[in-house]
Coordinates of C-alpha atoms in Angstrom, one line a residue:
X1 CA -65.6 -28.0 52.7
X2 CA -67.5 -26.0 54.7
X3 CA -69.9 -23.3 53.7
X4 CA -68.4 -20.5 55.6
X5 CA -64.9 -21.2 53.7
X6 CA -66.7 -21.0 50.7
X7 CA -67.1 -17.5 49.8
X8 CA -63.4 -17.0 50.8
X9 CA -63.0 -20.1 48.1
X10 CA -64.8 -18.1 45.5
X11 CA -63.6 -14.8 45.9
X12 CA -60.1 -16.8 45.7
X13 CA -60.7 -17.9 42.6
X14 CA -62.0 -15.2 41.1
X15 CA -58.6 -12.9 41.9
X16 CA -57.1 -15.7 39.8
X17 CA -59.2 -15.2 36.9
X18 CA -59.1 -11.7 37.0
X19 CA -55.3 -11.9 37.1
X20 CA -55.2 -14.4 34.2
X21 CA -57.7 -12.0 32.3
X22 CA -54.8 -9.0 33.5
X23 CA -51.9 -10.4 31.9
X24 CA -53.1 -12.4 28.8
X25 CA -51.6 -15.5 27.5
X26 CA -48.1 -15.7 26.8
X27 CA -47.7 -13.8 23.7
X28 CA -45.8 -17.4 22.3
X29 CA -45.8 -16.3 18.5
X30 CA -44.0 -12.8 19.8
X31 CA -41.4 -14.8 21.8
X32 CA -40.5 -17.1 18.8
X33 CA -40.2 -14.7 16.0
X34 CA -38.1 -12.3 18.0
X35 CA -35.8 -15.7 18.9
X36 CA -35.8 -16.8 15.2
X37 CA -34.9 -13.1 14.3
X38 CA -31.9 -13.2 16.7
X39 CA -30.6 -16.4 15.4
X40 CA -30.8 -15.7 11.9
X41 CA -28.7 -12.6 13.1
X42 CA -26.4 -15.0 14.6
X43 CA -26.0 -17.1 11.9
X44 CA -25.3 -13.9 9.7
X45 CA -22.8 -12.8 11.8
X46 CA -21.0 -16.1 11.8
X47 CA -20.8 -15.7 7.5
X48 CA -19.4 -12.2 8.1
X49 CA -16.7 -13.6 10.0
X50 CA -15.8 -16.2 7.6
X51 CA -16.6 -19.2 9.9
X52 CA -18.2 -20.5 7.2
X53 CA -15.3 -19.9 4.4
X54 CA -16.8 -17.0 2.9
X55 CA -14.6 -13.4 3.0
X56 CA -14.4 -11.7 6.5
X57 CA -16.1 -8.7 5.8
X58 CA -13.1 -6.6 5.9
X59 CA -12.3 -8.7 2.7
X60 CA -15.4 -8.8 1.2
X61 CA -16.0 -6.8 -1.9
X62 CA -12.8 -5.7 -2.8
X63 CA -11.7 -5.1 0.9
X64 CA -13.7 -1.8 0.3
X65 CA -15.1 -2.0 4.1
X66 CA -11.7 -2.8 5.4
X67 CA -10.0 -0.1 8.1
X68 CA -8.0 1.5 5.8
X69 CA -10.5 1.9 2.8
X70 CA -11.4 5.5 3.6
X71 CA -11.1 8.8 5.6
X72 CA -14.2 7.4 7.2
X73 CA -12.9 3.8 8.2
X74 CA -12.8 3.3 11.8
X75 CA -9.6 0.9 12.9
X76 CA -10.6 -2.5 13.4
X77 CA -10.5 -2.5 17.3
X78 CA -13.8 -0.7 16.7
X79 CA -15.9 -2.9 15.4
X80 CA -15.1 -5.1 19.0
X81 CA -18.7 -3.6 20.1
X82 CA -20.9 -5.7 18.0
X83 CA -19.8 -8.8 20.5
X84 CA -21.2 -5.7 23.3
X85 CA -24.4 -5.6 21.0
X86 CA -25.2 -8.8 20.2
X87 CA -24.6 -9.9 23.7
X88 CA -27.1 -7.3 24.7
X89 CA -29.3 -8.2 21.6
X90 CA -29.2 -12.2 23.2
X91 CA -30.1 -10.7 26.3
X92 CA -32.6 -9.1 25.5
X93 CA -34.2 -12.1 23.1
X94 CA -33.9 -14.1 26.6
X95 CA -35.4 -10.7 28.6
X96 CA -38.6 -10.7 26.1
X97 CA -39.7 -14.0 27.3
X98 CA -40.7 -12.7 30.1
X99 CA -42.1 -9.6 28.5
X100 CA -46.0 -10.6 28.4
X101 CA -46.8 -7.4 27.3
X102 CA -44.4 -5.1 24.7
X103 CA -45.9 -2.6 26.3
X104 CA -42.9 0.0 24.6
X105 CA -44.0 -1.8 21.2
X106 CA -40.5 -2.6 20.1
X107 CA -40.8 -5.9 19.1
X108 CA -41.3 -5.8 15.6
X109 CA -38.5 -2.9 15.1
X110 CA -36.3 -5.3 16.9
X111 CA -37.2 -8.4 14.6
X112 CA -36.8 -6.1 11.4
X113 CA -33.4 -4.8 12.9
X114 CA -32.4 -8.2 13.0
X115 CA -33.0 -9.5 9.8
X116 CA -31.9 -6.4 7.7
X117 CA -28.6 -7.0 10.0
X118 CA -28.5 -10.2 8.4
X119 CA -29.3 -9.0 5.0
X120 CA -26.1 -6.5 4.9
X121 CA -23.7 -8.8 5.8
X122 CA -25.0 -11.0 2.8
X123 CA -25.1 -7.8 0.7
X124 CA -21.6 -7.6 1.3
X125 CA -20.4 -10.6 1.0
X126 CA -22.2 -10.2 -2.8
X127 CA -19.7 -7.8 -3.3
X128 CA -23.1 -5.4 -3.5
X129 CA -21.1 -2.6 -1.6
X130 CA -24.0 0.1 -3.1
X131 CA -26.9 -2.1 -2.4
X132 CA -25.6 -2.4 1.2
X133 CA -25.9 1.4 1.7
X134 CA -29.6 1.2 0.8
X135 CA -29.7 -1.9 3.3
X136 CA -28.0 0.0 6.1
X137 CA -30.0 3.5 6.0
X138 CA -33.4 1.7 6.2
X139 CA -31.6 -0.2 9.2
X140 CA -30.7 3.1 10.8
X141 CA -34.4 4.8 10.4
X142 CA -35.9 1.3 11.9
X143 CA -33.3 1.9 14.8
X144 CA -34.0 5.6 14.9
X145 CA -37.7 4.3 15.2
X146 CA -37.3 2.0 17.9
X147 CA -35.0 4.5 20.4
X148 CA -37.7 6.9 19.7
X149 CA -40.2 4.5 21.4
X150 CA -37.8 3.8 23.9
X151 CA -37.8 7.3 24.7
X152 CA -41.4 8.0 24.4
X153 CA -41.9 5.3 27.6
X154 CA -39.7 5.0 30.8
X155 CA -38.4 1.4 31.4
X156 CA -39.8 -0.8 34.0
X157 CA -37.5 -1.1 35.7
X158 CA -33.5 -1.0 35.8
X159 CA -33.0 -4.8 34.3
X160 CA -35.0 -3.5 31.3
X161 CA -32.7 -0.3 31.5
X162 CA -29.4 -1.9 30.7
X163 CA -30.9 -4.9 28.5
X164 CA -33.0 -3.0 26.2
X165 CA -32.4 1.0 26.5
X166 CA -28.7 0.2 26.8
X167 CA -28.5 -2.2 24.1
X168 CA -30.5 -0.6 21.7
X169 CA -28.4 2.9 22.3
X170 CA -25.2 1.3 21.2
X171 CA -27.0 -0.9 18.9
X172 CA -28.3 2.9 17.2
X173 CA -25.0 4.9 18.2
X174 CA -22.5 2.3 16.2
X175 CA -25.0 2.2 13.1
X176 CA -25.2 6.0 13.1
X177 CA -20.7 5.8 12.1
X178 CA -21.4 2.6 10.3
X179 CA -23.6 4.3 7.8
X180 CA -21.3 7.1 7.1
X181 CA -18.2 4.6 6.5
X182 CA -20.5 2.6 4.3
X183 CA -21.3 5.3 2.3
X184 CA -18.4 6.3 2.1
X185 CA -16.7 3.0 0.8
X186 CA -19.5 2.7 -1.5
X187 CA -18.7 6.0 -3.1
X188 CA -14.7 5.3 -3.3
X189 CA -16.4 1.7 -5.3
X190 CA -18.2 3.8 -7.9
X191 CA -14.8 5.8 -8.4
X192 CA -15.8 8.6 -6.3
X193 CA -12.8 10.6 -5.3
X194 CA -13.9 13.7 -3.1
X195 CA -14.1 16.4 -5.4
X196 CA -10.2 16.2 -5.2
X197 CA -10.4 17.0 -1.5
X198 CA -11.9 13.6 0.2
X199 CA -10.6 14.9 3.4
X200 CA -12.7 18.3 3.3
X201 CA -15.5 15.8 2.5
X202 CA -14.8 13.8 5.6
X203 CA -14.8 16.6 7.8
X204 CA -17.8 17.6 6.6
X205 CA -19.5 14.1 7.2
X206 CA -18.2 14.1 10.6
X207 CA -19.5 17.5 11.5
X208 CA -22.8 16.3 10.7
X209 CA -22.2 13.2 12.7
X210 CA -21.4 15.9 15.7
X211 CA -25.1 17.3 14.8
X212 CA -26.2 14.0 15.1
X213 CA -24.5 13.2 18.5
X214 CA -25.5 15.7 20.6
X215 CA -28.8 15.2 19.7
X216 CA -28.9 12.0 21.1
X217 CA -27.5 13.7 23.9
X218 CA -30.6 15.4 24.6
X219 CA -33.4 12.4 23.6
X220 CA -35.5 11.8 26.5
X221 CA -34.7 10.9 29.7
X222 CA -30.6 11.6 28.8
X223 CA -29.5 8.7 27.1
X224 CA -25.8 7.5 27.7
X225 CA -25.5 4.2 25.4
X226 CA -26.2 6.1 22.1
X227 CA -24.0 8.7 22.2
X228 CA -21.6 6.7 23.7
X229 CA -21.6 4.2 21.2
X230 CA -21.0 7.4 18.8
X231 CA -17.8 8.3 20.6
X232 CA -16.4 5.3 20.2
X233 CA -16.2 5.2 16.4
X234 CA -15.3 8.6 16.4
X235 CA -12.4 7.8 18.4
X236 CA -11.5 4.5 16.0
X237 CA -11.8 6.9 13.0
X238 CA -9.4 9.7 14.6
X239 CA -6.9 6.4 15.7
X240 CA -7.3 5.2 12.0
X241 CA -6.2 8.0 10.6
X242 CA -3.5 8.7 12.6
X243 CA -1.9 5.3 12.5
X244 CA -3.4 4.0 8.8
X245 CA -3.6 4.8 5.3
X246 CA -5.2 6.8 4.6
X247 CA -2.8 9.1 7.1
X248 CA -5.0 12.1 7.5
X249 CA -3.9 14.8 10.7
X250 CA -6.8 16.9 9.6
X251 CA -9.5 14.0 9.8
X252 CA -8.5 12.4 12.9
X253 CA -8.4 15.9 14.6
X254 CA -11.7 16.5 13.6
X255 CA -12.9 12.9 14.9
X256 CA -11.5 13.7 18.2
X257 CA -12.5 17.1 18.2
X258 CA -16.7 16.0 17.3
X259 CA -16.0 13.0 20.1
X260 CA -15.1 15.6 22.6
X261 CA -17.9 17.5 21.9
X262 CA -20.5 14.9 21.8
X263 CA -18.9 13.5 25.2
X264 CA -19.4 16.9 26.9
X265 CA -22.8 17.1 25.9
X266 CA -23.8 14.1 27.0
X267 CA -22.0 15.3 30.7
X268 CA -24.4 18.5 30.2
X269 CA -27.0 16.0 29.9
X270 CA -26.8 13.7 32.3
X271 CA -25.4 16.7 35.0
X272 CA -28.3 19.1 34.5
X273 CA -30.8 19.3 37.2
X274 CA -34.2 18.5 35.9
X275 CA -36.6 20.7 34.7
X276 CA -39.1 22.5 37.2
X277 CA -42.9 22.3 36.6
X278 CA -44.2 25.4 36.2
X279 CA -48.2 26.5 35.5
X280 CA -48.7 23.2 36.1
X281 CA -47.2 21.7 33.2
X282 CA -44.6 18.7 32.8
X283 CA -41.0 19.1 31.3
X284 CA -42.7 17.7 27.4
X285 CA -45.3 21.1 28.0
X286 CA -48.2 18.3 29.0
X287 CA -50.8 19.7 31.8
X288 CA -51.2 18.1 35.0
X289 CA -54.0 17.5 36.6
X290 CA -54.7 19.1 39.8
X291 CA -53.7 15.7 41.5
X292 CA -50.2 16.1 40.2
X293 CA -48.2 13.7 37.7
X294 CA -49.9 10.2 37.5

């Protein structure tokens, strides 16, 4: 080695460091709990489907989660996007291997989504229909948690767009009509009947699903998968009760009518022009600096 190629040899080296200092160790314990979460997930899934002998879930606790348990009960070709979820979920436990950073900080909402997704279908499969409502809403606010952050902080890029924004969307829209038809079934368990009028009751449910929709619409930078997600078990619902028991015209119009509404909105969304910047502020009312948006 010479001594003139040694500077260049140092200053080399140094980049190096400073780029191993940049990006950290691999964040190994992250990686592995998020992988164990997913498979645990997995494994719950395969007892909800009865690959292990148990009750199919549809049969589980009296059949009281079954398609044509309530007003609320989407048809079973609905629940088809959980393989769309969890293939995205296993994506995205693959996709955070190479995530060095969290820098969005959903890694622990994910692992808790994961394992309280386990925990209801074992719920169920206790026949614990009420315990499984409790199970399902603190599922929901974890999800509602983690698209919030999603929201709050732009993807990197549009691999991270599709495997985690999308996936997480449906993961949050689908929950969003499973809660209300597990409510629902646990109410009918406990001898609930409606007041007399379960279908008023279901059209009220579904109006505040409608509420919810649309402002999923307008989240951030206009999310698609959520909504979307929505739609479709509003659809199932409105094809449940037109060709199931219960028959109701009046619930499955309503379904329709709340899916109609939520998919126009999201068109709205998505269709809008953005925002202008005017006095120097940013569309979330943040001030620029006088160099402009960083």
């Amino acid at each position: 080695m010479t001594a003139a190629s040694t500077p260049d040899h140092s200053a080399a080296a140094h980049r190096r460091r400073e780029g191993r200092r940049r990006t950290g160790p691999r964040p190994l314990g992250r990686h592995l709990a998020v992988t164990l979460a997913f498979l645990l997930a997995m494994a719950g899934t395969a007892v909800g489907v009865g690959a292990f002998g148990g009750a199919p879930i549809d049969e589980a606790a009296g059949g009281l989660l079954s398609a044509d348990a309530t007003h609320l009960a989407p048809a079973t070709p609905a629940f088809r996007i959980w393989s769309v979820i969890y293939l995205g979920l296993g994506a995205y436990t693959l996709w955070q291997w190479w995530d060095r950073h969290d820098h969005r900080g959903i890694a622990g909402l994910t692992i808790a989504s994961l394992l309280l997704n386990a925990a209801w279908i074992l719920v169920v499969q206790a026949g614990a229909v009420a315990l499984s409502v409790l199970v399902i809403l603190v599922l929901l606010i974890v999800l509602g948690a983690l698209f919030r952050r999603l929201m709050a902080s732009p993807p990197a890029g549009a691999v991270e767009r599709v495997v985690v924004d999308g996936t997480f969307g449906l993961y949050l829209g689908w929950v969003s009509v499973a809660t209300c038809a597990n409510i629902a079934a646990a109410l009918k368990g406990a001898g609930f009947s409606g007041f007399g009028a379960p279908e008023v009751l279901a059209v009220m449910v579904l109006l505040a699903v409608a509420v919810v929709g649309v402002a999923l619409t307008r989240a951030g930078r206009r999310p698609v998968a959520a909504p979307a997600a929505v739609v479709w078990g509003l659809l199932w619902i409105a094809v449940g009760r037109a060709t199931e028991a219960p028959s109701s015209p009046v619930v499955a119009t309503a379904a329709a009518t709340v899916a109609a509404v939520i998919v126009l909105a999201t068109l709205f969304a998505v269709l809008r022009p953005p925002r202008r910047l005017e006095d120097g502020h940013g569309p979330a009312g943040v001030r620029l600096s006088d160099g402009g948006a960083r």
